[in-house]
Amino acid sequence: MNRDTKALAIVTNYGVEQDELLVPVKHLREDGVHVDIAAPTRDDIRTLVGDKEPGETVSPTHTLEEVDATGYDLLLIPGGTLNADTLRTHREAVDILLAFTTSGRPVAAICHGPWLLAEAGVAHGKELTSYPSLRTDLANAGATWADAALVTDDTGGWRLVTSRKPDDLDQFLRGIDAALKLGATP
């Protein structure tokens, strides 16, 4: 990948699923992508494993409020039930997502991360996947839900890459790589 490629991960300061944040961030950085992590505050991000066991602690590079979304090529929305449920209540997170979708840049969301898509009103007309418990919420938001390890959808002029859970990370990473190689859709 081009060394000028930049990705942004948005999370809350507590409850993000450890591997859904750290595995993609590590993968992208090893491929030469500059990755920033934004959270509501500059306090450490306390990850969880399986929504309950303490995971690694990560320092955010920005707050959600500080982020200028125009400078990034990909938005990463990791899951974790607590993380995703709280993230969708932050207007800044919704605005960041909308900045990506309205400009045609790719969004990658895994597990409970697609809740933010429903909150922002951008799930409508998209085929996607998520953790199975979100199926009804996403269908009610107008999405078509599929039980698959990876679903990619270019409807509406922007690419959405989704996966169900940490077990799908290999497929999710391939979807992210493909989205960055293709760049924004017209």
PDB file of N, CA and C in Angstrom, residues 29-78:
ATOM      1  N   ARG A  29      -0.831  -1.141  10.031  1.00  0.00           N
ATOM      2  CA  ARG A  29       0.469  -0.503  10.292  1.00  0.00           C
ATOM      3  C   ARG A  29       1.619  -1.307   9.699  1.00  0.00           C
ATOM      4  N   GLU A  30       1.525  -2.632   9.777  1.00  0.00           N
ATOM      5  CA  GLU A  30       2.571  -3.479   9.180  1.00  0.00           C
ATOM      6  C   GLU A  30       2.594  -3.341   7.664  1.00  0.00           C
ATOM      7  N   ASP A  31       1.477  -2.933   7.085  1.00  0.00           N
ATOM      8  CA  ASP A  31       1.389  -2.737   5.638  1.00  0.00           C
ATOM      9  C   ASP A  31       1.707  -1.297   5.240  1.00  0.00           C
ATOM     10  N   GLY A  32       2.185  -0.502   6.193  1.00  0.00           N
ATOM     11  CA  GLY A  32       2.606   0.859   5.896  1.00  0.00           C
ATOM     12  C   GLY A  32       1.529   1.919   5.989  1.00  0.00           C
ATOM     13  N   VAL A  33       0.357   1.552   6.494  1.00  0.00           N
ATOM     14  CA  VAL A  33      -0.743   2.512   6.633  1.00  0.00           C
ATOM     15  C   VAL A  33      -0.584   3.256   7.959  1.00  0.00           C
ATOM     16  N   HIS A  34      -0.752   4.574   7.919  1.00  0.00           N
ATOM     17  CA  HIS A  34      -0.771   5.361   9.153  1.00  0.00           C
ATOM     18  C   HIS A  34      -2.162   5.196   9.769  1.00  0.00           C
ATOM     19  N   VAL A  35      -2.227   4.748  11.011  1.00  0.00           N
ATOM     20  CA  VAL A  35      -3.508   4.519  11.674  1.00  0.00           C
ATOM     21  C   VAL A  35      -3.611   5.389  12.924  1.00  0.00           C
ATOM     22  N   ASP A  36      -4.690   6.152  13.000  1.00  0.00           N
ATOM     23  CA  ASP A  36      -5.016   6.909  14.200  1.00  0.00           C
ATOM     24  C   ASP A  36      -6.201   6.235  14.878  1.00  0.00           C
ATOM     25  N   ILE A  37      -6.257   6.386  16.196  1.00  0.00           N
ATOM     26  CA  ILE A  37      -7.349   5.844  16.993  1.00  0.00           C
ATOM     27  C   ILE A  37      -7.968   6.997  17.772  1.00  0.00           C
ATOM     28  N   ALA A  38      -9.259   7.214  17.560  1.00  0.00           N
ATOM     29  CA  ALA A  38      -9.959   8.309  18.236  1.00  0.00           C
ATOM     30  C   ALA A  38     -11.002   7.743  19.196  1.00  0.00           C
ATOM     31  N   ALA A  39     -11.092   8.383  20.357  1.00  0.00           N
ATOM     32  CA  ALA A  39     -12.042   8.014  21.408  1.00  0.00           C
ATOM     33  C   ALA A  39     -12.642   9.308  21.975  1.00  0.00           C
ATOM     34  N   PRO A  40     -13.697   9.201  22.762  1.00  0.00           N
ATOM     35  CA  PRO A  40     -14.312  10.416  23.309  1.00  0.00           C
ATOM     36  C   PRO A  40     -13.353  11.287  24.125  1.00  0.00           C
ATOM     37  N   THR A  41     -12.441  10.657  24.879  1.00  0.00           N
ATOM     38  CA  THR A  41     -11.475  11.428  25.675  1.00  0.00           C
ATOM     39  C   THR A  41     -10.068  10.899  25.408  1.00  0.00           C
ATOM     40  N   ARG A  42      -9.089  11.608  25.919  1.00  0.00           N
ATOM     41  CA  ARG A  42      -7.695  11.167  25.774  1.00  0.00           C
ATOM     42  C   ARG A  42      -7.290  10.138  26.827  1.00  0.00           C
ATOM     43  N   ASP A  43      -8.237   9.752  27.681  1.00  0.00           N
ATOM     44  CA  ASP A  43      -7.955   8.689  28.648  1.00  0.00           C
ATOM     45  C   ASP A  43      -7.660   7.400  27.892  1.00  0.00           C
ATOM     46  N   ASP A  44      -6.952   6.487  28.546  1.00  0.00           N
ATOM     47  CA  ASP A  44      -6.646   5.212  27.916  1.00  0.00           C
ATOM     48  C   ASP A  44      -7.916   4.489  27.492  1.00  0.00           C
ATOM     49  N   ILE A  45      -7.790   3.712  26.435  1.00  0.00           N
ATOM     50  CA  ILE A  45      -8.871   2.857  25.948  1.00  0.00           C
ATOM     51  C   ILE A  45      -8.678   1.496  26.595  1.00  0.00           C
ATOM     52  N   ARG A  46      -9.654   1.058  27.367  1.00  0.00           N
ATOM     53  CA  ARG A  46      -9.590  -0.242  28.035  1.00  0.00           C
ATOM     54  C   ARG A  46     -10.387  -1.242  27.217  1.00  0.00           C
ATOM     55  N   THR A  47      -9.672  -2.155  26.561  1.00  0.00           N
ATOM     56  CA  THR A  47     -10.336  -3.146  25.724  1.00  0.00           C
ATOM     57  C   THR A  47     -10.834  -4.307  26.580  1.00  0.00           C
ATOM     58  N   LEU A  48     -11.741  -5.080  25.988  1.00  0.00           N
ATOM     59  CA  LEU A  48     -12.251  -6.279  26.637  1.00  0.00           C
ATOM     60  C   LEU A  48     -12.086  -7.466  25.688  1.00  0.00           C
ATOM     61  N   VAL A  49     -12.060  -8.649  26.261  1.00  0.00           N
ATOM     62  CA  VAL A  49     -12.037  -9.893  25.490  1.00  0.00           C
ATOM     63  C   VAL A  49     -13.350 -10.608  25.781  1.00  0.00           C
ATOM     64  N   GLY A  50     -14.124 -10.855  24.731  1.00  0.00           N
ATOM     65  CA  GLY A  50     -15.414 -11.503  24.921  1.00  0.00           C
ATOM     66  C   GLY A  50     -16.397 -10.673  25.715  1.00  0.00           C
ATOM     67  N   ASP A  51     -16.297  -9.366  25.627  1.00  0.00           N
ATOM     68  CA  ASP A  51     -17.188  -8.435  26.327  1.00  0.00           C
ATOM     69  C   ASP A  51     -17.099  -8.500  27.848  1.00  0.00           C
ATOM     70  N   LYS A  52     -16.112  -9.230  28.410  1.00  0.00           N
ATOM     71  CA  LYS A  52     -16.088  -9.306  29.871  1.00  0.00           C
ATOM     72  C   LYS A  52     -14.701  -9.329  30.484  1.00  0.00           C
ATOM     73  N   GLU A  53     -13.760 -10.025  29.873  1.00  0.00           N
ATOM     74  CA  GLU A  53     -12.413 -10.121  30.455  1.00  0.00           C
ATOM     75  C   GLU A  53     -11.584  -8.896  30.070  1.00  0.00           C
ATOM     76  N   PRO A  54     -10.808  -8.335  31.023  1.00  0.00           N
ATOM     77  CA  PRO A  54      -9.960  -7.191  30.695  1.00  0.00           C
ATOM     78  C   PRO A  54      -8.958  -7.546  29.604  1.00  0.00           C
ATOM     79  N   GLY A  55      -8.799  -6.634  28.657  1.00  0.00           N
ATOM     80  CA  GLY A  55      -7.830  -6.798  27.587  1.00  0.00           C
ATOM     81  C   GLY A  55      -6.722  -5.772  27.711  1.00  0.00           C
ATOM     82  N   GLU A  56      -6.031  -5.553  26.622  1.00  0.00           N
ATOM     83  CA  GLU A  56      -4.939  -4.582  26.601  1.00  0.00           C
ATOM     84  C   GLU A  56      -5.486  -3.157  26.696  1.00  0.00           C
ATOM     85  N   THR A  57      -4.630  -2.270  27.161  1.00  0.00           N
ATOM     86  CA  THR A  57      -4.947  -0.853  27.231  1.00  0.00           C
ATOM     87  C   THR A  57      -4.214  -0.147  26.094  1.00  0.00           C
ATOM     88  N   VAL A  58      -4.919   0.757  25.425  1.00  0.00           N
ATOM     89  CA  VAL A  58      -4.391   1.464  24.264  1.00  0.00           C
ATOM     90  C   VAL A  58      -4.572   2.955  24.489  1.00  0.00           C
ATOM     91  N   SER A  59      -3.621   3.740  24.043  1.00  0.00           N
ATOM     92  CA  SER A  59      -3.756   5.194  24.128  1.00  0.00           C
ATOM     93  C   SER A  59      -4.336   5.726  22.825  1.00  0.00           C
ATOM     94  N   PRO A  60      -5.374   6.551  22.891  1.00  0.00           N
ATOM     95  CA  PRO A  60      -5.901   7.148  21.661  1.00  0.00           C
ATOM     96  C   PRO A  60      -4.929   8.196  21.131  1.00  0.00           C
ATOM     97  N   THR A  61      -4.944   8.416  19.848  1.00  0.00           N
ATOM     98  CA  THR A  61      -4.118   9.469  19.253  1.00  0.00           C
ATOM     99  C   THR A  61      -4.884  10.785  19.172  1.00  0.00           C
ATOM    100  N   HIS A  62      -6.218  10.700  19.189  1.00  0.00           N
ATOM    101  CA  HIS A  62      -7.077  11.874  19.088  1.00  0.00           C
ATOM    102  C   HIS A  62      -8.349  11.643  19.902  1.00  0.00           C
ATOM    103  N   THR A  63      -9.047  12.726  20.173  1.00  0.00           N
ATOM    104  CA  THR A  63     -10.418  12.589  20.649  1.00  0.00           C
ATOM    105  C   THR A  63     -11.321  12.619  19.416  1.00  0.00           C
ATOM    106  N   LEU A  64     -12.540  12.119  19.559  1.00  0.00           N
ATOM    107  CA  LEU A  64     -13.493  12.164  18.448  1.00  0.00           C
ATOM    108  C   LEU A  64     -13.705  13.605  17.984  1.00  0.00           C
ATOM    109  N   GLU A  65     -13.739  14.521  18.934  1.00  0.00           N
ATOM    110  CA  GLU A  65     -13.971  15.927  18.617  1.00  0.00           C
ATOM    111  C   GLU A  65     -12.815  16.539  17.830  1.00  0.00           C
ATOM    112  N   GLU A  66     -11.598  16.068  18.044  1.00  0.00           N
ATOM    113  CA  GLU A  66     -10.418  16.619  17.361  1.00  0.00           C
ATOM    114  C   GLU A  66     -10.242  16.130  15.929  1.00  0.00           C
ATOM    115  N   VAL A  67     -10.877  15.039  15.580  1.00  0.00           N
ATOM    116  CA  VAL A  67     -10.635  14.388  14.292  1.00  0.00           C
ATOM    117  C   VAL A  67     -11.144  15.229  13.126  1.00  0.00           C
ATOM    118  N   ASP A  68     -10.284  15.381  12.113  1.00  0.00           N
ATOM    119  CA  ASP A  68     -10.693  15.925  10.819  1.00  0.00           C
ATOM    120  C   ASP A  68     -10.794  14.724   9.886  1.00  0.00           C
ATOM    121  N   ALA A  69     -12.005  14.249   9.678  1.00  0.00           N
ATOM    122  CA  ALA A  69     -12.224  13.014   8.923  1.00  0.00           C
ATOM    123  C   ALA A  69     -11.771  13.101   7.476  1.00  0.00           C
ATOM    124  N   THR A  70     -11.598  14.295   6.952  1.00  0.00           N
ATOM    125  CA  THR A  70     -11.238  14.427   5.539  1.00  0.00           C
ATOM    126  C   THR A  70      -9.846  13.888   5.234  1.00  0.00           C
ATOM    127  N   GLY A  71      -9.006  13.714   6.221  1.00  0.00           N
ATOM    128  CA  GLY A  71      -7.637  13.287   5.983  1.00  0.00           C
ATOM    129  C   GLY A  71      -7.419  11.785   5.962  1.00  0.00           C
ATOM    130  N   TYR A  72      -8.473  10.985   5.961  1.00  0.00           N
ATOM    131  CA  TYR A  72      -8.333   9.529   6.069  1.00  0.00           C
ATOM    132  C   TYR A  72      -8.947   8.816   4.866  1.00  0.00           C
ATOM    133  N   ASP A  73      -8.369   7.650   4.569  1.00  0.00           N
ATOM    134  CA  ASP A  73      -8.799   6.845   3.434  1.00  0.00           C
ATOM    135  C   ASP A  73      -9.760   5.731   3.820  1.00  0.00           C
ATOM    136  N   LEU A  74      -9.819   5.363   5.087  1.00  0.00           N
ATOM    137  CA  LEU A  74     -10.666   4.268   5.559  1.00  0.00           C
ATOM    138  C   LEU A  74     -11.087   4.541   6.989  1.00  0.00           C
ATOM    139  N   LEU A  75     -12.345   4.214   7.292  1.00  0.00           N
ATOM    140  CA  LEU A  75     -12.848   4.295   8.665  1.00  0.00           C
ATOM    141  C   LEU A  75     -13.045   2.885   9.182  1.00  0.00           C
ATOM    142  N   LEU A  76     -12.469   2.580  10.341  1.00  0.00           N
ATOM    143  CA  LEU A  76     -12.608   1.290  11.010  1.00  0.00           C
ATOM    144  C   LEU A  76     -13.489   1.473  12.239  1.00  0.00           C
ATOM    145  N   ILE A  77     -14.550   0.640  12.314  1.00  0.00           N
ATOM    146  CA  ILE A  77     -15.464   0.679  13.456  1.00  0.00           C
ATOM    147  C   ILE A  77     -15.464  -0.706  14.097  1.00  0.00           C
ATOM    148  N   PRO A  78     -14.634  -0.915  15.123  1.00  0.00           N
ATOM    149  CA  PRO A  78     -14.607  -2.206  15.816  1.00  0.00           C
ATOM    150  C   PRO A  78     -15.858  -2.395  16.671  1.00  0.00           C
TER     151      PRO A  78
END
